[in-house]
Amino acid sequence: DKLYDITITDLVSRKQRRKALEYFKRLSKETETTQFETVFAAADGREFPAELTITPVRKSGKNIGYRGLAVDITSRHEREKELTDQAHRQAEREQQTLERINDAMFVADLKGNFTYINGRMAKLLEVKPEKAQGRRFSDFMPESSATSLQNDINQRLKGEPPHPFQVTMSGG
């Protein structure tokens, strides 16, 4: 009985109402099923994330109403948070491992700019890791070594097998 006296926007939390109203205004022009993620407010005041799937009901080419499904996606959000937290912990462990190994390790973008170097690589280059970021690897080696390395990278980007070569590093 009371359910007939409320609109879908009444179910949306106050913080999300403006966003929901904007969505419903755009929905009036839609002819296909759309999805919208929002936050609902339960009768007891508890808020929970929900995904709305709404399909326009059409007659004579015009929207005359809507058919919808609201799904509580709390567990999905919790799982996403768990996975994100787990990924961050894994990245931290990998970072710690890279800093502890005795091998020089670096990551460079496709232009040859360092995006990461570990402590061992920084020591070899005689530069602090943060000072190497954004700089080209060729800044730290003689031109002949830089050319050999760039050729190797180009071959790898083309899918060709790499060939052994030697690189001489110079301090930064």
mmCIF file of N, CA and C in Angstrom, residues 4-54:
data_model
loop_
_atom_site.group_PDB
_atom_site.id
_atom_site.type_symbol
_atom_site.label_atom_id
_atom_site.label_comp_id
_atom_site.label_asym_id
_atom_site.label_seq_id
_atom_site.Cartn_x
_atom_site.Cartn_y
_atom_site.Cartn_z
ATOM 1 N N TYR A 4 3.159 2.284 -3.253
ATOM 2 C CA TYR A 4 2.618 3.031 -4.390
ATOM 3 C C TYR A 4 2.743 4.537 -4.215
ATOM 4 N N ASP A 5 3.035 4.987 -3.019
ATOM 5 C CA ASP A 5 3.140 6.420 -2.760
ATOM 6 C C ASP A 5 4.553 6.970 -2.939
ATOM 7 N N ILE A 6 5.498 6.135 -3.351
ATOM 8 C CA ILE A 6 6.880 6.598 -3.500
ATOM 9 C C ILE A 6 7.343 6.424 -4.945
ATOM 10 N N THR A 7 8.349 7.194 -5.298
ATOM 11 C CA THR A 7 8.956 7.059 -6.625
ATOM 12 C C THR A 7 10.319 6.400 -6.454
ATOM 13 N N ILE A 8 10.898 6.021 -7.563
ATOM 14 C CA ILE A 8 12.209 5.375 -7.502
ATOM 15 C C ILE A 8 13.250 6.313 -6.894
ATOM 16 N N THR A 9 13.124 7.598 -7.156
ATOM 17 C CA THR A 9 14.098 8.536 -6.581
ATOM 18 C C THR A 9 13.958 8.631 -5.064
ATOM 19 N N ASP A 10 12.779 8.291 -4.527
ATOM 20 C CA ASP A 10 12.615 8.276 -3.075
ATOM 21 C C ASP A 10 13.448 7.160 -2.436
ATOM 22 N N LEU A 11 13.769 6.133 -3.213
ATOM 23 C CA LEU A 11 14.551 5.013 -2.700
ATOM 24 C C LEU A 11 16.051 5.306 -2.692
ATOM 25 N N VAL A 12 16.448 6.291 -3.477
ATOM 26 C CA VAL A 12 17.858 6.645 -3.592
ATOM 27 C C VAL A 12 18.257 7.502 -2.392
ATOM 28 N N SER A 13 19.470 7.283 -1.898
ATOM 29 C CA SER A 13 19.941 8.061 -0.748
ATOM 30 C C SER A 13 19.945 9.549 -1.106
ATOM 31 N N ARG A 14 19.790 10.375 -0.102
ATOM 32 C CA ARG A 14 19.739 11.828 -0.336
ATOM 33 C C ARG A 14 20.998 12.332 -1.044
ATOM 34 N N LYS A 15 22.154 11.759 -0.682
ATOM 35 C CA LYS A 15 23.422 12.191 -1.286
ATOM 36 C C LYS A 15 23.487 11.898 -2.784
ATOM 37 N N GLN A 16 22.742 10.908 -3.218
ATOM 38 C CA GLN A 16 22.793 10.481 -4.620
ATOM 39 C C GLN A 16 21.582 10.963 -5.436
ATOM 40 N N ARG A 17 20.650 11.640 -4.799
ATOM 41 C CA ARG A 17 19.392 11.988 -5.460
ATOM 42 C C ARG A 17 19.571 12.859 -6.704
ATOM 43 N N ARG A 18 20.427 13.875 -6.627
ATOM 44 C CA ARG A 18 20.611 14.764 -7.780
ATOM 45 C C ARG A 18 21.139 13.974 -8.976
ATOM 46 N N LYS A 19 22.125 13.131 -8.723
ATOM 47 C CA LYS A 19 22.694 12.304 -9.781
ATOM 48 C C LYS A 19 21.626 11.368 -10.368
ATOM 49 N N ALA A 20 20.811 10.795 -9.501
ATOM 50 C CA ALA A 20 19.748 9.899 -9.964
ATOM 51 C C ALA A 20 18.713 10.659 -10.795
ATOM 52 N N LEU A 21 18.354 11.860 -10.361
ATOM 53 C CA LEU A 21 17.383 12.652 -11.123
ATOM 54 C C LEU A 21 17.919 12.989 -12.513
ATOM 55 N N GLU A 22 19.207 13.320 -12.600
ATOM 56 C CA GLU A 22 19.822 13.585 -13.904
ATOM 57 C C GLU A 22 19.755 12.341 -14.787
ATOM 58 N N TYR A 23 20.028 11.187 -14.204
ATOM 59 C CA TYR A 23 19.955 9.934 -14.951
ATOM 60 C C TYR A 23 18.538 9.699 -15.467
ATOM 61 N N PHE A 24 17.540 9.889 -14.603
ATOM 62 C CA PHE A 24 16.161 9.641 -15.019
ATOM 63 C C PHE A 24 15.691 10.635 -16.084
ATOM 64 N N LYS A 25 16.209 11.852 -16.053
ATOM 65 C CA LYS A 25 15.881 12.814 -17.112
ATOM 66 C C LYS A 25 16.436 12.328 -18.451
ATOM 67 N N ARG A 26 17.697 11.840 -18.439
ATOM 68 C CA ARG A 26 18.284 11.304 -19.673
ATOM 69 C C ARG A 26 17.559 10.044 -20.122
ATOM 70 N N LEU A 27 17.093 9.271 -19.172
ATOM 71 C CA LEU A 27 16.410 8.015 -19.464
ATOM 72 C C LEU A 27 15.146 8.241 -20.292
ATOM 73 N N SER A 28 14.498 9.375 -20.112
ATOM 74 C CA SER A 28 13.257 9.636 -20.833
ATOM 75 C C SER A 28 13.469 9.652 -22.344
ATOM 76 N N LYS A 29 14.718 9.854 -22.780
ATOM 77 C CA LYS A 29 15.019 9.876 -24.214
ATOM 78 C C LYS A 29 15.538 8.534 -24.720
ATOM 79 N N GLU A 30 15.824 7.612 -23.816
ATOM 80 C CA GLU A 30 16.406 6.322 -24.190
ATOM 81 C C GLU A 30 15.358 5.381 -24.785
ATOM 82 N N THR A 31 15.830 4.540 -25.682
ATOM 83 C CA THR A 31 14.945 3.508 -26.244
ATOM 84 C C THR A 31 15.476 2.112 -25.922
ATOM 85 N N GLU A 32 16.661 2.044 -25.349
ATOM 86 C CA GLU A 32 17.290 0.770 -25.017
ATOM 87 C C GLU A 32 17.446 0.633 -23.501
ATOM 88 N N THR A 33 17.705 -0.578 -23.062
ATOM 89 C CA THR A 33 17.965 -0.858 -21.653
ATOM 90 C C THR A 33 19.255 -0.160 -21.226
ATOM 91 N N THR A 34 19.223 0.463 -20.060
ATOM 92 C CA THR A 34 20.408 1.124 -19.522
ATOM 93 C C THR A 34 20.647 0.650 -18.093
ATOM 94 N N GLN A 35 21.895 0.846 -17.642
ATOM 95 C CA GLN A 35 22.242 0.504 -16.268
ATOM 96 C C GLN A 35 22.789 1.732 -15.572
ATOM 97 N N PHE A 36 22.538 1.789 -14.277
ATOM 98 C CA PHE A 36 22.939 2.932 -13.470
ATOM 99 C C PHE A 36 23.281 2.423 -12.085
ATOM 100 N N GLU A 37 24.436 2.842 -11.584
ATOM 101 C CA GLU A 37 24.841 2.451 -10.240
ATOM 102 C C GLU A 37 24.580 3.622 -9.303
ATOM 103 N N THR A 38 23.946 3.349 -8.184
ATOM 104 C CA THR A 38 23.599 4.401 -7.231
ATOM 105 C C THR A 38 23.656 3.829 -5.820
ATOM 106 N N VAL A 39 23.183 4.598 -4.860
ATOM 107 C CA VAL A 39 23.107 4.150 -3.470
ATOM 108 C C VAL A 39 21.654 4.276 -3.034
ATOM 109 N N PHE A 40 21.089 3.175 -2.573
ATOM 110 C CA PHE A 40 19.718 3.175 -2.068
ATOM 111 C C PHE A 40 19.728 3.383 -0.561
ATOM 112 N N ALA A 41 18.618 3.885 -0.056
ATOM 113 C CA ALA A 41 18.426 4.034 1.384
ATOM 114 C C ALA A 41 17.290 3.100 1.789
ATOM 115 N N ALA A 42 17.587 2.169 2.684
ATOM 116 C CA ALA A 42 16.568 1.245 3.179
ATOM 117 C C ALA A 42 15.659 1.986 4.159
ATOM 118 N N ALA A 43 14.519 1.392 4.467
ATOM 119 C CA ALA A 43 13.550 2.010 5.373
ATOM 120 C C ALA A 43 14.159 2.277 6.752
ATOM 121 N N ASP A 44 15.127 1.434 7.155
ATOM 122 C CA ASP A 44 15.761 1.625 8.464
ATOM 123 C C ASP A 44 16.900 2.657 8.426
ATOM 124 N N GLY A 45 17.125 3.291 7.272
ATOM 125 C CA GLY A 45 18.154 4.315 7.137
ATOM 126 C C GLY A 45 19.490 3.795 6.635
ATOM 127 N N ARG A 46 19.640 2.474 6.614
ATOM 128 C CA ARG A 46 20.878 1.868 6.126
ATOM 129 C C ARG A 46 21.002 2.138 4.629
ATOM 130 N N GLU A 47 22.210 2.487 4.180
ATOM 131 C CA GLU A 47 22.448 2.726 2.763
ATOM 132 C C GLU A 47 23.224 1.559 2.168
ATOM 133 N N PHE A 48 22.946 1.258 0.898
ATOM 134 C CA PHE A 48 23.647 0.177 0.219
ATOM 135 C C PHE A 48 23.742 0.475 -1.271
ATOM 136 N N PRO A 49 24.839 0.043 -1.899
ATOM 137 C CA PRO A 49 24.995 0.273 -3.333
ATOM 138 C C PRO A 49 24.041 -0.627 -4.116
ATOM 139 N N ALA A 50 23.507 -0.066 -5.192
ATOM 140 C CA ALA A 50 22.570 -0.823 -6.020
ATOM 141 C C ALA A 50 22.837 -0.527 -7.490
ATOM 142 N N GLU A 51 22.581 -1.518 -8.294
ATOM 143 C CA GLU A 51 22.668 -1.338 -9.742
ATOM 144 C C GLU A 51 21.251 -1.433 -10.296
ATOM 145 N N LEU A 52 20.851 -0.399 -11.001
ATOM 146 C CA LEU A 52 19.538 -0.375 -11.625
ATOM 147 C C LEU A 52 19.671 -0.737 -13.093
ATOM 148 N N THR A 53 18.851 -1.641 -13.546
ATOM 149 C CA THR A 53 18.755 -1.952 -14.965
ATOM 150 C C THR A 53 17.341 -1.573 -15.363
ATOM 151 N N ILE A 54 17.238 -0.610 -16.267
ATOM 152 C CA ILE A 54 15.924 -0.064 -16.605
ATOM 153 C C ILE A 54 15.706 -0.156 -18.107
#
